[in-house]
């Protein structure tokens, strides 16, 4: 499938008030670019915080020794009902049994967790008085385990104390946590490397989370054997999460333009803005996605492709875990939270669900057409990595070229044709915008600030992709 546009259709953004965006997917109005805060209260430093990472085929067999080395006596193993019957969990339990580790299993993790499912896991953790945790699963399991570890270590805290502002209080974590070993079974979230735990806050019908370096796993065990049991659509949607982690962290507001500058380093956010170290990881992850994602989806026996996507997930996690993400993720949270009746192929769940990676990637063409006015050279570089021929490209067309490249990429992989295909209509846009507004932890890292009207236009542009 090809997309061809004339020079006139590809007209560039300008910064006049209420100029027309002539993006090929829509003709909406965007506001002018507001002034950034004056220098002086912007940050001047960034720091890198990641979990220890161990990679290798079959390396899960070492986990019993790790817990033995930690002196663990009561271990909580967290997973979900589907995974509890599959080889990754068996490999972990076999190793724990071999090395005499005493453990209890919690397999009630909800795919796309909610505040209630977090609280259920927290109650289990408090009651168990565990001295170490093992999370075996995708981002839902690892994030749930992070939350359980945090609140069990801080038993007098209210749930909203550590939840990101403005929904929660966003307090810094100052209590010591127990060791947590994460064993990812998907190639997407990168949660094994980050201090972020995401959940659906049901009362507000919006996704939010907890973000603190203190909750990152002690060790991430990346065993590519665990990816071989992943169905096609789970490979695809988790891969789209890697894609957007890389693109968003690389195009995020630079760390030294983020404000305010923290008065104490404990208040420096986990998501700091693009920085030279995160850039390296983001670009490397993007190159792996370009080379291996289609192969990993189309052929479950392609061990090379699946192993490389497993690594790419961690690489992108190192990048975005310190740089952050922006509009694709900020807008994805209400897309997931307001889901109506959509049930994706290959997900064995009893509730409606928009997989996280799908909710993120559906807005990506519109988002990057919008953000490319700032740092267009980065957007053009990303388009080239993903296969665009940029030899005769004009820098002012960077956003449209990247958007076009993403559309072709998604079309080739049979991705649903926009938000309309998963049950949304223009009538839902006000609610989707309302659900995006509290996501300032990530939306403020967009290189280009956005108004409510801009968000409305981006959701409208994402209703149909092809």
Tab-separated table of C-alpha atoms in Angstrom:
chain	number	residue	atom	x	y	z
A	1	UNK	CA	0.000	0.000	0.000
A	2	UNK	CA	1.426	3.412	-0.867
A	3	UNK	CA	0.589	6.925	0.210
A	4	UNK	CA	1.373	9.766	-2.172
A	5	UNK	CA	0.848	13.442	-1.442
A	6	UNK	CA	1.554	16.556	-3.429
A	7	UNK	CA	3.879	19.299	-2.212
A	8	UNK	CA	0.831	21.425	-1.596
A	9	UNK	CA	-0.784	18.736	0.571
A	10	UNK	CA	2.449	18.407	2.476
A	11	UNK	CA	2.469	22.093	3.359
A	12	UNK	CA	4.506	22.777	6.471
A	13	UNK	CA	3.294	23.874	9.865
A	14	UNK	CA	3.743	27.555	10.571
A	15	UNK	CA	3.680	29.319	13.897
A	16	UNK	CA	0.968	31.854	13.150
A	17	UNK	CA	-2.008	31.708	15.455
A	18	UNK	CA	-4.565	29.086	14.347
A	19	UNK	CA	-2.756	28.148	11.175
A	20	UNK	CA	-4.049	25.125	9.339
A	21	UNK	CA	-2.191	21.854	9.657
A	22	UNK	CA	-2.168	20.261	6.217
A	23	UNK	CA	-1.180	16.856	7.470
A	24	UNK	CA	-2.238	14.206	4.953
A	25	UNK	CA	-4.478	12.533	7.532
A	26	UNK	CA	-6.476	15.614	8.452
A	27	UNK	CA	-6.899	19.323	8.050
A	28	UNK	CA	-7.356	20.385	11.642
A	29	UNK	CA	-6.336	23.586	13.351
A	30	UNK	CA	-3.499	23.703	15.820
A	31	UNK	CA	-2.604	26.545	18.117
A	32	UNK	CA	0.609	28.486	17.810
A	33	UNK	CA	3.645	27.182	19.667
A	34	UNK	CA	3.626	28.833	23.109
A	35	UNK	CA	6.819	30.184	24.573
A	36	UNK	CA	8.813	27.764	26.715
A	37	UNK	CA	9.423	28.754	30.350
A	38	UNK	CA	12.346	31.106	30.667
A	39	UNK	CA	15.705	29.554	31.416
A	40	UNK	CA	16.703	29.806	35.014
A	41	UNK	CA	14.092	27.441	36.402
A	42	UNK	CA	14.821	24.617	33.974
A	43	UNK	CA	16.828	21.585	35.012
A	44	UNK	CA	20.556	21.401	34.386
A	45	UNK	CA	21.204	17.707	35.072
A	46	UNK	CA	19.890	14.232	34.335
A	47	UNK	CA	20.590	10.869	35.892
A	48	UNK	CA	20.349	7.306	34.651
A	49	UNK	CA	18.669	4.713	36.843
A	50	UNK	CA	18.129	1.175	35.580
A	51	UNK	CA	17.806	-2.281	37.036
A	52	UNK	CA	20.605	-4.770	36.738
A	53	UNK	CA	19.963	-6.822	33.610
A	54	UNK	CA	20.937	-10.426	32.921
A	55	UNK	CA	20.367	-11.836	29.443
A	56	UNK	CA	20.704	-15.343	28.106
A	57	UNK	CA	18.770	-18.272	26.714
A	58	UNK	CA	17.726	-20.436	29.673
A	59	UNK	CA	19.097	-17.978	32.258
A	60	UNK	CA	15.885	-18.266	34.317
A	61	UNK	CA	17.367	-21.396	35.913
A	62	UNK	CA	19.672	-19.107	37.940
A	63	UNK	CA	16.866	-17.351	39.826
A	64	UNK	CA	16.859	-19.828	42.716
A	65	UNK	CA	20.545	-19.135	43.290
A	66	UNK	CA	19.897	-15.377	43.157
A	67	UNK	CA	17.315	-15.652	45.923
A	68	UNK	CA	19.622	-17.917	47.905
A	69	UNK	CA	22.381	-15.315	47.539
A	70	UNK	CA	19.985	-12.644	48.810
A	71	UNK	CA	19.205	-14.781	51.872
A	72	UNK	CA	15.505	-14.778	50.960
A	73	UNK	CA	13.328	-16.922	53.259
A	74	UNK	CA	9.774	-16.002	52.175
A	75	UNK	CA	9.363	-15.184	48.494
A	76	UNK	CA	6.244	-13.895	46.739
A	77	UNK	CA	5.934	-15.099	43.118
A	78	UNK	CA	3.490	-12.965	41.119
A	79	UNK	CA	2.002	-13.900	37.761
A	80	UNK	CA	-1.406	-14.120	36.048
A	81	UNK	CA	-3.829	-17.010	35.568
A	82	UNK	CA	-2.833	-17.640	31.940
A	83	UNK	CA	0.910	-17.602	32.542
A	84	UNK	CA	0.699	-19.741	35.668
A	85	UNK	CA	0.240	-22.782	33.403
A	86	UNK	CA	2.997	-21.898	30.901
A	87	UNK	CA	6.726	-22.720	30.649
A	88	UNK	CA	8.117	-19.386	31.983
A	89	UNK	CA	6.436	-19.831	35.382
A	90	UNK	CA	7.394	-23.530	35.474
A	91	UNK	CA	11.030	-22.605	34.838
A	92	UNK	CA	10.989	-20.153	37.754
A	93	UNK	CA	9.263	-22.554	40.160
A	94	UNK	CA	11.604	-25.412	39.224
A	95	UNK	CA	14.606	-23.239	40.047
A	96	UNK	CA	13.100	-22.109	43.358
A	97	UNK	CA	12.355	-25.714	44.331
A	98	UNK	CA	15.834	-26.876	43.333
A	99	UNK	CA	17.480	-24.351	45.644
A	100	UNK	CA	15.079	-24.827	48.543
A	101	UNK	CA	13.406	-21.419	48.325
A	102	UNK	CA	10.158	-21.083	50.300
A	103	UNK	CA	7.568	-19.251	48.185
A	104	UNK	CA	3.898	-18.394	47.813
A	105	UNK	CA	2.231	-17.793	44.439
A	106	UNK	CA	-0.111	-14.909	43.685
A	107	UNK	CA	-1.642	-15.526	40.243
A	108	UNK	CA	-4.531	-13.079	40.382
A	109	UNK	CA	-2.824	-10.249	38.482
A	110	UNK	CA	-5.220	-8.525	36.079
A	111	UNK	CA	-4.100	-7.911	32.494
A	112	UNK	CA	-4.167	-4.083	32.320
A	113	UNK	CA	-4.319	-3.638	36.125
A	114	UNK	CA	-6.749	-1.398	37.992
A	115	UNK	CA	-6.491	0.341	41.354
A	116	UNK	CA	-8.595	-2.506	42.785
A	117	UNK	CA	-6.370	-5.231	41.347
A	118	UNK	CA	-3.293	-3.390	42.703
A	119	UNK	CA	-4.948	-3.185	46.137
A	120	UNK	CA	-5.732	-6.915	46.094
A	121	UNK	CA	-2.073	-7.729	45.393
A	122	UNK	CA	-0.972	-5.237	48.053
A	123	UNK	CA	-3.161	-6.962	50.656
A	124	UNK	CA	-1.588	-10.313	49.733
A	125	UNK	CA	1.918	-8.822	50.052
A	126	UNK	CA	1.222	-7.209	53.425
A	127	UNK	CA	-0.261	-10.411	54.814
A	128	UNK	CA	2.616	-12.554	53.537
A	129	UNK	CA	5.433	-10.468	55.078
A	130	UNK	CA	7.731	-11.439	52.211
A	131	UNK	CA	11.434	-10.629	52.097
A	132	UNK	CA	11.727	-10.849	48.286
A	133	UNK	CA	9.495	-10.752	45.206
A	134	UNK	CA	9.582	-12.421	41.795
A	135	UNK	CA	7.374	-11.114	38.959
A	136	UNK	CA	6.908	-13.478	35.996
A	137	UNK	CA	4.939	-11.909	33.150
A	138	UNK	CA	4.441	-8.821	31.052
A	139	UNK	CA	4.158	-5.240	32.211
A	140	UNK	CA	0.882	-5.882	34.046
A	141	UNK	CA	2.506	-8.464	36.322
A	142	UNK	CA	5.753	-6.568	36.874
A	143	UNK	CA	3.950	-3.282	37.591
A	144	UNK	CA	1.574	-4.989	40.038
A	145	UNK	CA	4.518	-6.542	41.844
A	146	UNK	CA	6.288	-3.165	42.108
A	147	UNK	CA	3.186	-1.665	43.732
A	148	UNK	CA	2.802	-4.617	46.123
A	149	UNK	CA	6.435	-4.325	47.187
A	150	UNK	CA	6.114	-0.554	47.728
A	151	UNK	CA	2.973	-0.543	49.855
A	152	UNK	CA	3.990	-3.618	51.861
A	153	UNK	CA	7.182	-1.713	52.735
A	154	UNK	CA	5.153	1.380	53.635
A	155	UNK	CA	2.104	-0.147	55.363
A	156	UNK	CA	0.752	3.084	56.874
A	157	UNK	CA	0.687	4.951	53.542
A	158	UNK	CA	-2.588	5.721	51.818
A	159	UNK	CA	-2.845	4.340	48.281
A	160	UNK	CA	-2.902	7.801	46.673
A	161	UNK	CA	0.218	8.946	48.551
A	162	UNK	CA	2.575	7.592	45.865
A	163	UNK	CA	0.268	7.867	42.838
A	164	UNK	CA	1.336	10.502	40.324
A	165	UNK	CA	-0.050	14.008	40.721
A	166	UNK	CA	-2.552	15.469	39.971
A	167	UNK	CA	-4.584	12.289	40.614
A	168	UNK	CA	-2.494	11.309	43.636
A	169	UNK	CA	-0.075	13.114	45.925
A	170	UNK	CA	3.081	11.997	44.110
A	171	UNK	CA	5.131	11.743	47.312
A	172	UNK	CA	8.785	10.689	46.952
A	173	UNK	CA	9.518	7.127	48.089
A	174	UNK	CA	11.863	7.188	51.079
A	175	UNK	CA	11.237	3.710	52.570
A	176	UNK	CA	13.567	0.778	51.760
A	177	UNK	CA	11.945	-1.874	49.548
A	178	UNK	CA	12.577	-5.619	49.364
A	179	UNK	CA	14.495	-7.117	46.417
A	180	UNK	CA	12.337	-7.672	43.316
A	181	UNK	CA	13.431	-9.888	40.426
A	182	UNK	CA	11.464	-9.369	37.209
A	183	UNK	CA	11.235	-12.085	34.558
A	184	UNK	CA	9.560	-10.489	31.502
A	185	UNK	CA	7.615	-12.802	29.195
A	186	UNK	CA	6.648	-10.173	26.601
A	187	UNK	CA	8.798	-7.906	24.459
A	188	UNK	CA	7.220	-4.547	25.069
A	189	UNK	CA	6.909	-2.681	28.319
A	190	UNK	CA	10.542	-2.685	29.421
A	191	UNK	CA	9.074	-2.695	32.939
A	192	UNK	CA	11.955	-4.861	34.139
A	193	UNK	CA	14.232	-1.815	33.762
A	194	UNK	CA	12.035	1.044	35.028
A	195	UNK	CA	10.642	2.597	38.180
A	196	UNK	CA	7.136	2.990	36.754
A	197	UNK	CA	3.940	1.054	37.543
A	198	UNK	CA	0.797	1.840	35.507
A	199	UNK	CA	-2.841	1.075	36.361
A	200	UNK	CA	-6.424	2.029	35.470
A	201	UNK	CA	-7.978	4.322	38.063
A	202	UNK	CA	-11.547	3.104	37.651
A	203	UNK	CA	-13.302	5.975	39.438
A	204	UNK	CA	-11.966	8.499	36.910
A	205	UNK	CA	-11.829	6.006	34.000
A	206	UNK	CA	-8.236	6.965	33.319
A	207	UNK	CA	-4.822	5.349	33.484
A	208	UNK	CA	-2.231	6.742	35.857
A	209	UNK	CA	0.622	5.238	37.828
A	210	UNK	CA	3.460	5.427	40.290
A	211	UNK	CA	6.847	6.700	39.123
A	212	UNK	CA	9.912	6.463	41.338
A	213	UNK	CA	13.415	5.128	40.861
A	214	UNK	CA	12.957	3.391	44.228
A	215	UNK	CA	10.483	0.838	42.840
A	216	UNK	CA	12.557	-0.397	39.905
A	217	UNK	CA	13.392	-4.120	40.040
A	218	UNK	CA	16.661	-5.194	41.602
A	219	UNK	CA	17.300	-7.501	38.641
A	220	UNK	CA	15.661	-8.120	35.281
A	221	UNK	CA	16.172	-11.652	33.933
A	222	UNK	CA	15.716	-11.520	30.162
A	223	UNK	CA	15.364	-15.062	28.866
A	224	UNK	CA	14.427	-15.180	25.163
A	225	UNK	CA	12.980	-18.676	25.576
A	226	UNK	CA	9.971	-17.032	27.258
A	227	UNK	CA	8.985	-15.167	24.106
A	228	UNK	CA	8.451	-18.353	22.088
A	229	UNK	CA	5.015	-18.968	23.614
A	230	UNK	CA	3.710	-15.468	22.751
A	231	UNK	CA	0.795	-15.404	20.238
A	232	UNK	CA	1.057	-13.223	17.122
A	233	UNK	CA	-1.056	-10.236	18.278
A	234	UNK	CA	0.655	-10.092	21.658
A	235	UNK	CA	4.023	-9.982	19.866
A	236	UNK	CA	2.681	-7.198	17.640
A	237	UNK	CA	1.126	-5.041	20.348
A	238	UNK	CA	4.048	-5.387	22.730
A	239	UNK	CA	6.361	-4.523	19.826
A	240	UNK	CA	4.361	-1.353	19.126
A	241	UNK	CA	5.018	-0.322	22.721
A	242	UNK	CA	8.771	-0.692	22.101
A	243	UNK	CA	8.409	1.327	18.889
A	244	UNK	CA	6.668	4.217	20.666
A	245	UNK	CA	8.962	4.095	23.703
A	246	UNK	CA	11.884	4.620	21.366
A	247	UNK	CA	10.230	7.300	19.199
A	248	UNK	CA	8.782	9.274	22.091
A	249	UNK	CA	11.891	9.259	24.275
A	250	UNK	CA	14.085	10.307	21.329
A	251	UNK	CA	11.771	13.190	20.387
A	252	UNK	CA	10.927	14.266	23.965
A	253	UNK	CA	11.601	17.734	25.321
A	254	UNK	CA	15.349	17.922	26.175
A	255	UNK	CA	16.091	17.452	29.886
A	256	UNK	CA	17.585	20.953	30.180
A	257	UNK	CA	14.353	22.527	28.924
A	258	UNK	CA	12.172	20.733	31.494
A	259	UNK	CA	10.949	22.784	34.415
A	260	UNK	CA	10.936	23.193	37.313
A	261	UNK	CA	14.481	22.422	38.372
A	262	UNK	CA	14.150	20.279	41.524
A	263	UNK	CA	15.244	21.881	44.784
A	264	UNK	CA	16.418	18.456	45.960
A	265	UNK	CA	17.610	15.580	43.740
A	266	UNK	CA	15.059	13.214	45.340
A	267	UNK	CA	12.415	15.292	43.550
A	268	UNK	CA	13.979	14.954	40.089
A	269	UNK	CA	11.379	12.975	38.127
A	270	UNK	CA	12.083	9.538	36.684
A	271	UNK	CA	10.978	10.947	33.306
A	272	UNK	CA	13.453	13.770	32.747
A	273	UNK	CA	13.350	14.508	29.018
A	274	UNK	CA	15.576	13.414	26.147
A	275	UNK	CA	19.245	13.193	27.064
A	276	UNK	CA	22.438	11.938	25.425
A	277	UNK	CA	22.452	8.540	27.151
A	278	UNK	CA	18.769	7.731	26.601
A	279	UNK	CA	19.158	8.796	22.961
A	280	UNK	CA	21.684	6.015	22.350
A	281	UNK	CA	19.347	3.345	23.723
A	282	UNK	CA	16.260	4.697	21.975
A	283	UNK	CA	17.897	4.758	18.542
A	284	UNK	CA	19.369	1.293	18.993
A	285	UNK	CA	15.962	-0.072	20.010
A	286	UNK	CA	14.358	1.605	16.989
A	287	UNK	CA	16.848	-0.057	14.624
A	288	UNK	CA	16.075	-3.478	16.118
A	289	UNK	CA	12.322	-2.871	15.779
A	290	UNK	CA	12.801	-1.903	12.127
A	291	UNK	CA	14.802	-5.053	11.425
A	292	UNK	CA	13.046	-7.686	13.535
A	293	UNK	CA	9.466	-6.792	14.577
A	294	UNK	CA	7.760	-7.942	11.370
A	295	UNK	CA	9.752	-11.168	11.417
A	296	UNK	CA	8.928	-11.821	15.097
A	297	UNK	CA	5.202	-11.349	14.442
A	298	UNK	CA	5.009	-13.426	11.281
A	299	UNK	CA	7.089	-16.410	12.353
A	300	UNK	CA	6.930	-17.674	15.952
A	301	UNK	CA	9.802	-20.043	15.169
A	302	UNK	CA	12.139	-17.143	14.294
A	303	UNK	CA	14.204	-17.293	17.480
A	304	UNK	CA	16.645	-14.640	16.294
A	305	UNK	CA	13.859	-12.114	15.738
A	306	UNK	CA	12.062	-12.873	19.002
A	307	UNK	CA	15.292	-12.779	21.005
A	308	UNK	CA	16.243	-9.431	19.518
A	309	UNK	CA	12.815	-7.940	20.228
A	310	UNK	CA	13.145	-9.119	23.839
A	311	UNK	CA	16.409	-7.183	24.080
A	312	UNK	CA	14.935	-4.181	22.248
A	313	UNK	CA	12.235	-3.962	24.900
A	314	UNK	CA	14.903	-3.617	27.599
A	315	UNK	CA	16.962	-1.188	25.496
A	316	UNK	CA	13.958	1.074	24.947
A	317	UNK	CA	13.114	0.718	28.637
A	318	UNK	CA	16.520	2.083	29.582
A	319	UNK	CA	15.894	4.976	27.200
A	320	UNK	CA	12.334	5.963	28.100
A	321	UNK	CA	12.718	4.956	31.757
A	322	UNK	CA	14.967	7.985	32.151
A	323	UNK	CA	13.903	10.277	29.296
A	324	UNK	CA	10.165	9.603	29.443
A	325	UNK	CA	7.454	9.369	26.821
A	326	UNK	CA	4.977	12.025	25.695
A	327	UNK	CA	1.776	12.352	23.661
A	328	UNK	CA	1.261	8.821	22.280
A	329	UNK	CA	1.385	7.481	25.831
A	330	UNK	CA	-0.492	10.382	27.410
A	331	UNK	CA	-3.332	9.974	24.905
A	332	UNK	CA	-3.277	6.176	25.169
A	333	UNK	CA	-4.366	6.094	28.784
A	334	UNK	CA	-7.956	7.264	28.173
A	335	UNK	CA	-8.084	5.094	25.026
A	336	UNK	CA	-7.496	2.091	27.297
A	337	UNK	CA	-9.456	3.426	30.247
A	338	UNK	CA	-12.654	4.250	28.326
A	339	UNK	CA	-12.760	0.970	26.382
A	340	UNK	CA	-16.288	-0.143	25.493
A	341	UNK	CA	-16.643	-3.639	24.049
A	342	UNK	CA	-13.368	-4.224	22.175
A	343	UNK	CA	-11.731	-7.603	22.786
A	344	UNK	CA	-8.470	-8.183	20.920
A	345	UNK	CA	-7.458	-11.373	19.164
A	346	UNK	CA	-5.073	-13.689	21.071
A	347	UNK	CA	-5.842	-12.215	24.533
A	348	UNK	CA	-7.530	-14.721	26.833
A	349	UNK	CA	-9.364	-12.260	29.095
A	350	UNK	CA	-12.918	-11.978	30.419
A	351	UNK	CA	-13.172	-8.189	30.114
A	352	UNK	CA	-13.065	-5.590	27.338
A	353	UNK	CA	-9.513	-4.506	26.679
A	354	UNK	CA	-7.450	-2.293	24.399
A	355	UNK	CA	-3.897	-3.676	24.676
A	356	UNK	CA	-1.493	-0.980	25.823
A	357	UNK	CA	0.775	-1.132	22.754
A	358	UNK	CA	-2.205	-0.829	20.416
A	359	UNK	CA	-3.642	2.139	22.338
A	360	UNK	CA	-0.273	3.876	22.030
A	361	UNK	CA	0.501	3.249	18.375
A	362	UNK	CA	-2.886	4.232	16.900
A	363	UNK	CA	-2.210	7.930	17.554
A	364	UNK	CA	1.441	7.846	16.486
A	365	UNK	CA	1.040	9.122	12.891
A	366	UNK	CA	-0.953	12.171	14.000
A	367	UNK	CA	1.267	12.809	17.030
A	368	UNK	CA	4.562	12.856	15.140
A	369	UNK	CA	3.128	14.988	12.333
A	370	UNK	CA	2.291	17.453	15.129
A	371	UNK	CA	5.514	17.315	17.177
A	372	UNK	CA	7.954	17.428	14.254
A	373	UNK	CA	7.800	21.217	14.118
A	374	UNK	CA	10.284	20.984	17.002
A	375	UNK	CA	13.484	19.041	16.238
A	376	UNK	CA	12.356	17.930	12.757
A	377	UNK	CA	15.774	16.398	12.129
A	378	UNK	CA	15.120	13.779	14.832
A	379	UNK	CA	11.770	12.881	13.276
A	380	UNK	CA	13.395	12.545	9.851
A	381	UNK	CA	16.157	10.341	11.290
A	382	UNK	CA	13.514	8.070	12.859
A	383	UNK	CA	11.639	7.844	9.543
A	384	UNK	CA	14.841	6.804	7.777
A	385	UNK	CA	15.537	4.075	10.351
A	386	UNK	CA	12.017	2.751	9.763
A	387	UNK	CA	12.619	2.536	6.026
A	388	UNK	CA	11.793	5.926	4.504
A	389	UNK	CA	13.922	7.206	1.631
A	390	UNK	CA	14.866	10.710	2.813
A	391	UNK	CA	17.484	11.548	0.168
A	392	UNK	CA	15.320	14.267	-1.389
A	393	UNK	CA	13.238	15.043	1.716
A	394	UNK	CA	12.729	18.583	2.943
A	395	UNK	CA	13.293	19.090	6.651
A	396	UNK	CA	9.943	20.886	6.984
A	397	UNK	CA	8.176	17.716	5.804
A	398	UNK	CA	9.791	15.533	8.505
A	399	UNK	CA	6.610	14.988	10.495
A	400	UNK	CA	4.527	14.020	7.495
A	401	UNK	CA	7.233	11.650	6.256
A	402	UNK	CA	7.444	9.929	9.650
A	403	UNK	CA	3.629	9.773	9.891
A	404	UNK	CA	3.427	8.241	6.411
A	405	UNK	CA	6.164	5.714	7.257
A	406	UNK	CA	4.316	4.680	10.417
A	407	UNK	CA	1.036	4.239	8.531
A	408	UNK	CA	2.691	1.929	6.011
A	409	UNK	CA	4.355	-0.007	8.841
A	410	UNK	CA	1.031	-0.493	10.663
A	411	UNK	CA	-0.904	-1.332	7.484
A	412	UNK	CA	1.624	-4.064	6.653
A	413	UNK	CA	1.015	-5.587	10.090
A	414	UNK	CA	-2.809	-5.603	9.846
A	415	UNK	CA	-3.312	-3.063	12.616
A	416	UNK	CA	-6.878	-1.867	13.244
A	417	UNK	CA	-7.771	1.150	11.096
A	418	UNK	CA	-7.677	3.813	13.789
A	419	UNK	CA	-9.698	4.526	16.907
A	420	UNK	CA	-12.981	4.039	15.027
A	421	UNK	CA	-12.046	0.389	14.461
A	422	UNK	CA	-11.793	-0.245	18.214
A	423	UNK	CA	-15.134	1.354	19.025
A	424	UNK	CA	-14.611	5.121	19.297
A	425	UNK	CA	-16.320	7.935	17.387
A	426	UNK	CA	-16.051	11.727	17.205
A	427	UNK	CA	-18.633	11.900	20.008
A	428	UNK	CA	-16.031	10.338	22.346
A	429	UNK	CA	-13.353	12.968	21.693
A	430	UNK	CA	-14.288	15.301	24.620
A	431	UNK	CA	-14.023	12.373	27.057
A	432	UNK	CA	-10.719	11.239	25.509
A	433	UNK	CA	-9.308	14.772	25.853
A	434	UNK	CA	-10.546	15.004	29.444
A	435	UNK	CA	-8.766	11.731	30.200
A	436	UNK	CA	-5.521	13.022	28.676
A	437	UNK	CA	-5.364	16.270	30.662
A	438	UNK	CA	-4.308	14.634	33.979
A	439	UNK	CA	-1.385	12.928	32.202
A	440	UNK	CA	0.844	15.980	32.555
A	441	UNK	CA	3.736	13.852	33.829
A	442	UNK	CA	4.158	12.704	30.223
A	443	UNK	CA	2.300	15.255	28.079
A	444	UNK	CA	4.527	18.066	29.351
A	445	UNK	CA	7.490	16.175	27.850
A	446	UNK	CA	6.095	16.669	24.355
A	447	UNK	CA	8.563	18.849	22.447
A	448	UNK	CA	5.597	20.912	21.296
A	449	UNK	CA	3.096	22.113	23.918
A	450	UNK	CA	-0.525	21.377	23.167
A	451	UNK	CA	-3.921	22.909	23.936
A	452	UNK	CA	-7.181	21.041	24.464
A	453	UNK	CA	-8.067	21.957	20.871
A	454	UNK	CA	-4.819	20.385	19.683
A	455	UNK	CA	-5.601	17.175	21.579
A	456	UNK	CA	-9.098	17.088	20.061
A	457	UNK	CA	-7.608	17.451	16.585
A	458	UNK	CA	-5.084	14.677	17.248
A	459	UNK	CA	-7.782	12.271	18.428
A	460	UNK	CA	-9.931	13.153	15.410
A	461	UNK	CA	-6.979	12.566	13.071
A	462	UNK	CA	-6.466	9.144	14.678
A	463	UNK	CA	-10.026	7.918	14.105
A	464	UNK	CA	-8.952	6.472	10.729
A	465	UNK	CA	-5.375	5.698	9.684
A	466	UNK	CA	-5.468	4.414	6.122
